[in-house]
PDB file of N, CA and C in Angstrom:
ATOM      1  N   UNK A  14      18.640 -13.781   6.309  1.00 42.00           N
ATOM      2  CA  UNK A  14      17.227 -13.711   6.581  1.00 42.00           C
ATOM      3  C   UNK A  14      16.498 -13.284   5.308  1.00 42.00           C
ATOM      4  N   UNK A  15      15.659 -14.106   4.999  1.00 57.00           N
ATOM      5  CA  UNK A  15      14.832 -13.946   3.816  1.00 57.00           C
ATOM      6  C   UNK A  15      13.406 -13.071   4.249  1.00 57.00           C
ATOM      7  N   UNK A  16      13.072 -11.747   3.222  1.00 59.00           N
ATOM      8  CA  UNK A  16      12.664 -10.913   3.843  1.00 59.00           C
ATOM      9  C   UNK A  16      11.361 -10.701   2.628  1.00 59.00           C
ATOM     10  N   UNK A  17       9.867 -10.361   3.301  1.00 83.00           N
ATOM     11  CA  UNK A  17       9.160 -10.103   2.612  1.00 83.00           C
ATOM     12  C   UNK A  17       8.504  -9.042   2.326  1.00 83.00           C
ATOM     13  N   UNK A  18       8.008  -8.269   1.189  1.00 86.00           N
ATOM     14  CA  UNK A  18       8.010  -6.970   1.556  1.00 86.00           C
ATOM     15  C   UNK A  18       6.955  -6.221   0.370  1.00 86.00           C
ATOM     16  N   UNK A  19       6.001  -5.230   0.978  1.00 87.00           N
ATOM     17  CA  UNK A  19       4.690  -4.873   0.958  1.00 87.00           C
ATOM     18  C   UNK A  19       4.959  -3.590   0.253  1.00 87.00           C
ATOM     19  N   UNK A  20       4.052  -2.799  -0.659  1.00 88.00           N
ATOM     20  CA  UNK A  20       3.999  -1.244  -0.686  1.00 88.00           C
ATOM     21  C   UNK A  20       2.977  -1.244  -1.335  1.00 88.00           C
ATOM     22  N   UNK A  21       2.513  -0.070  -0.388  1.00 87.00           N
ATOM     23  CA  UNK A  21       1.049   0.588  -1.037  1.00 87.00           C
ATOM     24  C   UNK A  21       1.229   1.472  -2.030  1.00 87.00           C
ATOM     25  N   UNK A  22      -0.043   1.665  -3.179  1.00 86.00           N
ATOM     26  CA  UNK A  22       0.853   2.705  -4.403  1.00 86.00           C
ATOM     27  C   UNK A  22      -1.173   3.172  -4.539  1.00 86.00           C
ATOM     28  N   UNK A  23      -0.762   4.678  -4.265  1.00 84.00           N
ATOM     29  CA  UNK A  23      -2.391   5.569  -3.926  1.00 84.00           C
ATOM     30  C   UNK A  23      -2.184   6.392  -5.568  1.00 84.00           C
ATOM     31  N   UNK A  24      -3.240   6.005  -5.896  1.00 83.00           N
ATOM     32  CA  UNK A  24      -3.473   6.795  -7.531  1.00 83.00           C
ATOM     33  C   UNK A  24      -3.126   8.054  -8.171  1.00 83.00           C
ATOM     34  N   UNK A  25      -3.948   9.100  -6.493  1.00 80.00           N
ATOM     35  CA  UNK A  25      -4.284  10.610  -7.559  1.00 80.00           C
ATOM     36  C   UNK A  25      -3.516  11.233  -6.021  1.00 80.00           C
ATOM     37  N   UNK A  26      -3.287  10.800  -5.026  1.00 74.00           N
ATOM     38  CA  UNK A  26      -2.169  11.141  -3.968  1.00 74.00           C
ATOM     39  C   UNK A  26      -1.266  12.372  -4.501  1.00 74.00           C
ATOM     40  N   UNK A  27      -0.392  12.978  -3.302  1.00 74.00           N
ATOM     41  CA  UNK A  27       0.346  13.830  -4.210  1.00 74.00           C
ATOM     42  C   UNK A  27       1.879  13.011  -4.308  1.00 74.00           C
ATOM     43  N   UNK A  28       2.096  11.744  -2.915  1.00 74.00           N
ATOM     44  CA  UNK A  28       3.219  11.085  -3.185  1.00 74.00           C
ATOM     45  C   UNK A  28       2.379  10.030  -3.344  1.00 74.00           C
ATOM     46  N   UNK A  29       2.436   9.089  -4.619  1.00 73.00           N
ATOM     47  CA  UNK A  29       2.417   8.051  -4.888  1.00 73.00           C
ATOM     48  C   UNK A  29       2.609   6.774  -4.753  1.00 73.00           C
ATOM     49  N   UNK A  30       4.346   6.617  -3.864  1.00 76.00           N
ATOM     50  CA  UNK A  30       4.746   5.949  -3.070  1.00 76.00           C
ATOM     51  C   UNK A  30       4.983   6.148  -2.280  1.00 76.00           C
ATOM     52  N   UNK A  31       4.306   6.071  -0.901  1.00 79.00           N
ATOM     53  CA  UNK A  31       4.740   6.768   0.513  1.00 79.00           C
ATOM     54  C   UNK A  31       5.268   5.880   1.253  1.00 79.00           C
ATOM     55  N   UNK A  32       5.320   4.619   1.429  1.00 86.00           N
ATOM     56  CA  UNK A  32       5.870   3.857   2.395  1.00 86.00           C
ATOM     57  C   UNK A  32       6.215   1.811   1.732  1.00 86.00           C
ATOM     58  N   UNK A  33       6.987   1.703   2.357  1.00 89.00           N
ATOM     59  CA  UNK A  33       7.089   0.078   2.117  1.00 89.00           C
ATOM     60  C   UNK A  33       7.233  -0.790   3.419  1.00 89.00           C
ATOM     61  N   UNK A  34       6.909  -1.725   3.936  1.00 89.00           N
ATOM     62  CA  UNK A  34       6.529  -2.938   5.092  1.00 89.00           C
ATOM     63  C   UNK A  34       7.441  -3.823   4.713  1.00 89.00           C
ATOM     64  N   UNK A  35       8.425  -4.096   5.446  1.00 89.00           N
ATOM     65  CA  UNK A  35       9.517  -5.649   5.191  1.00 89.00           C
ATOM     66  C   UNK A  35       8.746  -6.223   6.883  1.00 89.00           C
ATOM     67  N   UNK A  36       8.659  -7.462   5.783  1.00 85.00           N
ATOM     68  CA  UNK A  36       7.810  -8.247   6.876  1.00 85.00           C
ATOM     69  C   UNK A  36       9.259  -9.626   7.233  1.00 85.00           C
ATOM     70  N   UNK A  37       9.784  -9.860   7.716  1.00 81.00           N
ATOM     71  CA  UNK A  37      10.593 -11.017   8.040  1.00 81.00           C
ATOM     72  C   UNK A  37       9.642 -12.135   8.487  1.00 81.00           C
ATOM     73  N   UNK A  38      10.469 -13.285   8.589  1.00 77.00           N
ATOM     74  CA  UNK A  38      10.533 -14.896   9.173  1.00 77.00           C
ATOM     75  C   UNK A  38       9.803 -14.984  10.716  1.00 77.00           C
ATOM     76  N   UNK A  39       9.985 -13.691  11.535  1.00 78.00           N
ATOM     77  CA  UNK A  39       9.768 -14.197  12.448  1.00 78.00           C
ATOM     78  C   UNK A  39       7.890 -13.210  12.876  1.00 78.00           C
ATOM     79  N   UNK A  40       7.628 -13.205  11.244  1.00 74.00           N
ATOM     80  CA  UNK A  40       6.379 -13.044  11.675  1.00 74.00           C
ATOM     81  C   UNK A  40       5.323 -13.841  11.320  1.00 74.00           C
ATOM     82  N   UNK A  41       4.424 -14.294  12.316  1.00 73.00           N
ATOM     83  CA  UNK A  41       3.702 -15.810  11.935  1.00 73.00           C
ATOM     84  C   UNK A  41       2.919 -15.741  10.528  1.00 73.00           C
ATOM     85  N   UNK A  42       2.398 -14.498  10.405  1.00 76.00           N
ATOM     86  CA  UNK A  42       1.289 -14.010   9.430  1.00 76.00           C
ATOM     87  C   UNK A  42       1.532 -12.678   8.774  1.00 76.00           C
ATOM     88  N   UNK A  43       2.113 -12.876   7.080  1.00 74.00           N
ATOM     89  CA  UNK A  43       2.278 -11.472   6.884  1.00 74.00           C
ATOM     90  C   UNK A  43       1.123 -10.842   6.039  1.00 74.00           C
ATOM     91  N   UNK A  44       0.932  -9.602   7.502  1.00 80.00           N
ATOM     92  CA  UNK A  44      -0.223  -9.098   7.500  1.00 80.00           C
ATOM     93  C   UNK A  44       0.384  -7.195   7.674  1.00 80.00           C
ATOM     94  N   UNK A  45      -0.330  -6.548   7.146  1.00 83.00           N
ATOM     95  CA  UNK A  45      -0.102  -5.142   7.076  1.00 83.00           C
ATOM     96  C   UNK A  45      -1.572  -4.302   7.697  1.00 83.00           C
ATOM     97  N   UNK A  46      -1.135  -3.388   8.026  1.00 86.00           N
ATOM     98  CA  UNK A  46      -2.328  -2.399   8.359  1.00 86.00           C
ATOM     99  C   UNK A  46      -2.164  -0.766   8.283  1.00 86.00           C
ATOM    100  N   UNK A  47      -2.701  -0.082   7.956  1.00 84.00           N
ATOM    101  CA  UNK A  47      -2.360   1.591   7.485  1.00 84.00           C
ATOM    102  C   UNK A  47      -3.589   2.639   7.531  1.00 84.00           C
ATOM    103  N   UNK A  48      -3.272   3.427   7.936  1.00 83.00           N
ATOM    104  CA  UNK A  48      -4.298   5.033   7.415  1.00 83.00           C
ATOM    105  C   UNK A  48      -3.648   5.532   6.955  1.00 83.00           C
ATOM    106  N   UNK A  49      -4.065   6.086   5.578  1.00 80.00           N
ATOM    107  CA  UNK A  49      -3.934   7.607   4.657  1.00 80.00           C
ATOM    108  C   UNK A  49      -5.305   8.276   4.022  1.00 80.00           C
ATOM    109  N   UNK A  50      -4.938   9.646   4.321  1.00 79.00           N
ATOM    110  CA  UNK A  50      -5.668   9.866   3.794  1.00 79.00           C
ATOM    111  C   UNK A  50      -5.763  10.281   2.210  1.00 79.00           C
ATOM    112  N   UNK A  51      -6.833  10.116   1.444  1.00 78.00           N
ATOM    113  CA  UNK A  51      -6.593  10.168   0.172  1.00 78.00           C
ATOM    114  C   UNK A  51      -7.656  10.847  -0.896  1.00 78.00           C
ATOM    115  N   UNK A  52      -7.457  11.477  -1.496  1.00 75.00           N
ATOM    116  CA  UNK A  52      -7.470  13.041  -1.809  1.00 75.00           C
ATOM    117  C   UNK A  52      -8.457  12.347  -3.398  1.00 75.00           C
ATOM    118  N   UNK A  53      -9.795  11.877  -2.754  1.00 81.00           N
ATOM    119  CA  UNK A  53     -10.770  11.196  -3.361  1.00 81.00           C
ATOM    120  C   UNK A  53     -11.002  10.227  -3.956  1.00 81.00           C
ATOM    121  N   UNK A  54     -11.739   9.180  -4.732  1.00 88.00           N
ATOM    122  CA  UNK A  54     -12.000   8.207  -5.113  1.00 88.00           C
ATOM    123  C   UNK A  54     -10.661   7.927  -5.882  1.00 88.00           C
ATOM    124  N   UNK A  55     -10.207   6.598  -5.527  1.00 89.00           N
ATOM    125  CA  UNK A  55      -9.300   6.058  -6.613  1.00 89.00           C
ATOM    126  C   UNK A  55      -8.766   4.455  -6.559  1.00 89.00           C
ATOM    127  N   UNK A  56      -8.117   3.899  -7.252  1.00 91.00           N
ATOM    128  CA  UNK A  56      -7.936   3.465  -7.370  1.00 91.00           C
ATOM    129  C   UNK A  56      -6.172   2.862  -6.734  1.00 91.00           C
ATOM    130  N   UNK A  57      -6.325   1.417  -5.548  1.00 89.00           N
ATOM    131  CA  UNK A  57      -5.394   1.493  -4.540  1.00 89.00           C
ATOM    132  C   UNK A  57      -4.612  -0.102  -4.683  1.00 89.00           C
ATOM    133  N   UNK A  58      -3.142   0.218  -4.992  1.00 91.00           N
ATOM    134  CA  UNK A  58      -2.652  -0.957  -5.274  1.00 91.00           C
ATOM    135  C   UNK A  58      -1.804  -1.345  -4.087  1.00 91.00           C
ATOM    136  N   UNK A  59      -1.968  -2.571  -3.805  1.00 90.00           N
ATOM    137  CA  UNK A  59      -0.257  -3.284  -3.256  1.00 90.00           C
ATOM    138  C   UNK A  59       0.296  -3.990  -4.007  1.00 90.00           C
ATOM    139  N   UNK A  60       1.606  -3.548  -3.712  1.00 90.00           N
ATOM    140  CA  UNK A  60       2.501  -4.418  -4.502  1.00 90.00           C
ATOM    141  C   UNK A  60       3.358  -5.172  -3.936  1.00 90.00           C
ATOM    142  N   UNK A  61       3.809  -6.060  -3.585  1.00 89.00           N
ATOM    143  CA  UNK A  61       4.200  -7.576  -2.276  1.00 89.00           C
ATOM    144  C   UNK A  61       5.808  -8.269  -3.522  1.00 89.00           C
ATOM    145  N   UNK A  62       6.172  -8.512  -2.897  1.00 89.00           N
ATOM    146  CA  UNK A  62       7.454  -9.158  -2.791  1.00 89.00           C
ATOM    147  C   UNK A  62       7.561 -10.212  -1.860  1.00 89.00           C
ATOM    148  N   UNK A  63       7.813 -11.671  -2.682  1.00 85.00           N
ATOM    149  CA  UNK A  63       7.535 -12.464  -1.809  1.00 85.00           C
ATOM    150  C   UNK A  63       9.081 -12.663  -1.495  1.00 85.00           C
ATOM    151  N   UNK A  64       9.304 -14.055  -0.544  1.00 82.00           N
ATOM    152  CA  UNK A  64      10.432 -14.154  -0.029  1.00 82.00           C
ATOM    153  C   UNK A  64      11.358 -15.369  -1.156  1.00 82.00           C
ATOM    154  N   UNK A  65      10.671 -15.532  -2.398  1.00 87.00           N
ATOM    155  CA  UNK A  65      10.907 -16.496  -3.459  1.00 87.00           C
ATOM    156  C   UNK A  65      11.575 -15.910  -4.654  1.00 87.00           C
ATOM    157  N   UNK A  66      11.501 -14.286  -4.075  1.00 88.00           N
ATOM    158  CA  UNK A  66      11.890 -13.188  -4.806  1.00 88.00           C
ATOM    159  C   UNK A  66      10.763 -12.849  -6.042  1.00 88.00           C
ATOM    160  N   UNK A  67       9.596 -13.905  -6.017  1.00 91.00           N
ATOM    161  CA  UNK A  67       8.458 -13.158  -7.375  1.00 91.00           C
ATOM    162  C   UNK A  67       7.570 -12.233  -6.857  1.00 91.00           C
ATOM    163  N   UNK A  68       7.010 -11.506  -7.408  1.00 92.00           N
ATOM    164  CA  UNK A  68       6.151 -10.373  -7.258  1.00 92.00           C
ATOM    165  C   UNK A  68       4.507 -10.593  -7.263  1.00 92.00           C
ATOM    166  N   UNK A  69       3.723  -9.726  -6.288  1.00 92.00           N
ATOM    167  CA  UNK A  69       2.331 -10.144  -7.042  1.00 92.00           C
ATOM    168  C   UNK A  69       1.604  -8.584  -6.428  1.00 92.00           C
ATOM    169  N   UNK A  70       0.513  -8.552  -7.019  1.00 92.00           N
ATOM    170  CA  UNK A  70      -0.181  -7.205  -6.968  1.00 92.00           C
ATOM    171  C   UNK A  70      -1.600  -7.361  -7.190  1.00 92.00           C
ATOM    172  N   UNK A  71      -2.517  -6.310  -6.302  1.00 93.00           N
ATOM    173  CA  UNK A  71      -3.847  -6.399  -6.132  1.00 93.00           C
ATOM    174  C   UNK A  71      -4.064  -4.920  -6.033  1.00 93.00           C
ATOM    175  N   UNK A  72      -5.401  -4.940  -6.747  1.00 95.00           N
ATOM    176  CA  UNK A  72      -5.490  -3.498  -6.606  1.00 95.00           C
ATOM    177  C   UNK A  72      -7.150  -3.711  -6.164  1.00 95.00           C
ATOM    178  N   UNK A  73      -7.477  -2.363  -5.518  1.00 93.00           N
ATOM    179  CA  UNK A  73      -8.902  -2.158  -5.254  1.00 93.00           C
ATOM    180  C   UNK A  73      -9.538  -0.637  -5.673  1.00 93.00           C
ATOM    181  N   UNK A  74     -10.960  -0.609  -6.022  1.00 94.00           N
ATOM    182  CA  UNK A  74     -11.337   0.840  -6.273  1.00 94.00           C
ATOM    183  C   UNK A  74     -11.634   1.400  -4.515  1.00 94.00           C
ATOM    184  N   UNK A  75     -11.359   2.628  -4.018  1.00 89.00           N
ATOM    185  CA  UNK A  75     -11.501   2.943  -2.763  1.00 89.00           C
ATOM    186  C   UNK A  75     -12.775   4.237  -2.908  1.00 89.00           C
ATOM    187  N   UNK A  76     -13.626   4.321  -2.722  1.00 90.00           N
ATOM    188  CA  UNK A  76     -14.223   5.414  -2.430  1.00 90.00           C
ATOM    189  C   UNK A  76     -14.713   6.013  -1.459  1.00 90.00           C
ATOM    190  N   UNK A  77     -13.899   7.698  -1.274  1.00 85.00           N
ATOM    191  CA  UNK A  77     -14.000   8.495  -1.117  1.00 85.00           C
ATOM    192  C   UNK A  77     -15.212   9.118  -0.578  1.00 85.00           C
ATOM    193  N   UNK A  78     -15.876   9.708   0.270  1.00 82.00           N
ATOM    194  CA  UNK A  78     -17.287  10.465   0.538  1.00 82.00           C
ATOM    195  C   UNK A  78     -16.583  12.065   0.508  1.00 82.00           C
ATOM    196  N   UNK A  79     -15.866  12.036   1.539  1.00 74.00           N
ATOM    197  CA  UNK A  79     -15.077  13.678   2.348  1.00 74.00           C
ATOM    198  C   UNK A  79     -13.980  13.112   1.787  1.00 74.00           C
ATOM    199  N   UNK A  80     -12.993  14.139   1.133  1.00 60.00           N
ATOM    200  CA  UNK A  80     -11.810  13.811   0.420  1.00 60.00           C
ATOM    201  C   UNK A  80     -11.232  15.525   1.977  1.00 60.00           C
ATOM    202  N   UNK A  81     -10.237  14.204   2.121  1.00 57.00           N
ATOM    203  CA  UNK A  81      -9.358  14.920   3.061  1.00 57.00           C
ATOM    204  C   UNK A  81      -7.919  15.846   2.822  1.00 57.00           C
ATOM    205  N   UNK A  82      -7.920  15.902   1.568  1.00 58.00           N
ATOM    206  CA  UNK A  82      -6.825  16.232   1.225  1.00 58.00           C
ATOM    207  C   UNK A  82      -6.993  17.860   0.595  1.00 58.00           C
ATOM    208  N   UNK A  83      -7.472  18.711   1.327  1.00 59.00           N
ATOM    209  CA  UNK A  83      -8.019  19.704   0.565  1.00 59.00           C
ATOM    210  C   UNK A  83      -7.096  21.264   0.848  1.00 59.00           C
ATOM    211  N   UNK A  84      -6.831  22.089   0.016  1.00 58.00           N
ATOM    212  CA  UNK A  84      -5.927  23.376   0.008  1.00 58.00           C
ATOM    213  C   UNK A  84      -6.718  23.972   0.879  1.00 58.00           C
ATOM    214  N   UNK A  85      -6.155  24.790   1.537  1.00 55.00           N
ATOM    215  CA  UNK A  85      -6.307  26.272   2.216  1.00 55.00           C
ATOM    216  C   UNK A  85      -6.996  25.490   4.272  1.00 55.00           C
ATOM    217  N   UNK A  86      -5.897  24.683   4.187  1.00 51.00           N
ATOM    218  CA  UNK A  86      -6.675  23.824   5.261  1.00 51.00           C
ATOM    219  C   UNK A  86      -8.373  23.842   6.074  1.00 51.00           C
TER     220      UNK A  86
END
């Protein structure tokens, strides 16, 4: 099974790489969806793995209003 596969990569985060999406064959549309929260304006990449084995990447600026990520809860 040839497998396709997603990861989000958050800028100023305290983990950087928190998760990866293997999307398989038997999904009609590979499509992802997520909440994090993220610890103010930055800059938000995916990085995709296709099933051809080449790579491709998009990034977006995300901004921030209430940065949720704050000490002393």
């Amino acid at each position: 099974m040839k497998q396709r596969r997603v990861a989000p990569l958050w800028q100023f985060n305290p983990y950087f790489f928190m998760a990866t999406f293997f999307l398989g064959p038997h999904m009609s549309r590979a499509e992802v969806e997520s909440r994090v929260r993220l610890n103010g304006t930055q800059r938000v990449t995916a990085l995709a793995q296709l099933s051809d084995g080449s790579f491709w990447f998009d990034a977006a600026e995300i901004v921030v209003n209430e940065s949720a990520c704050l000490d002393g809860g």
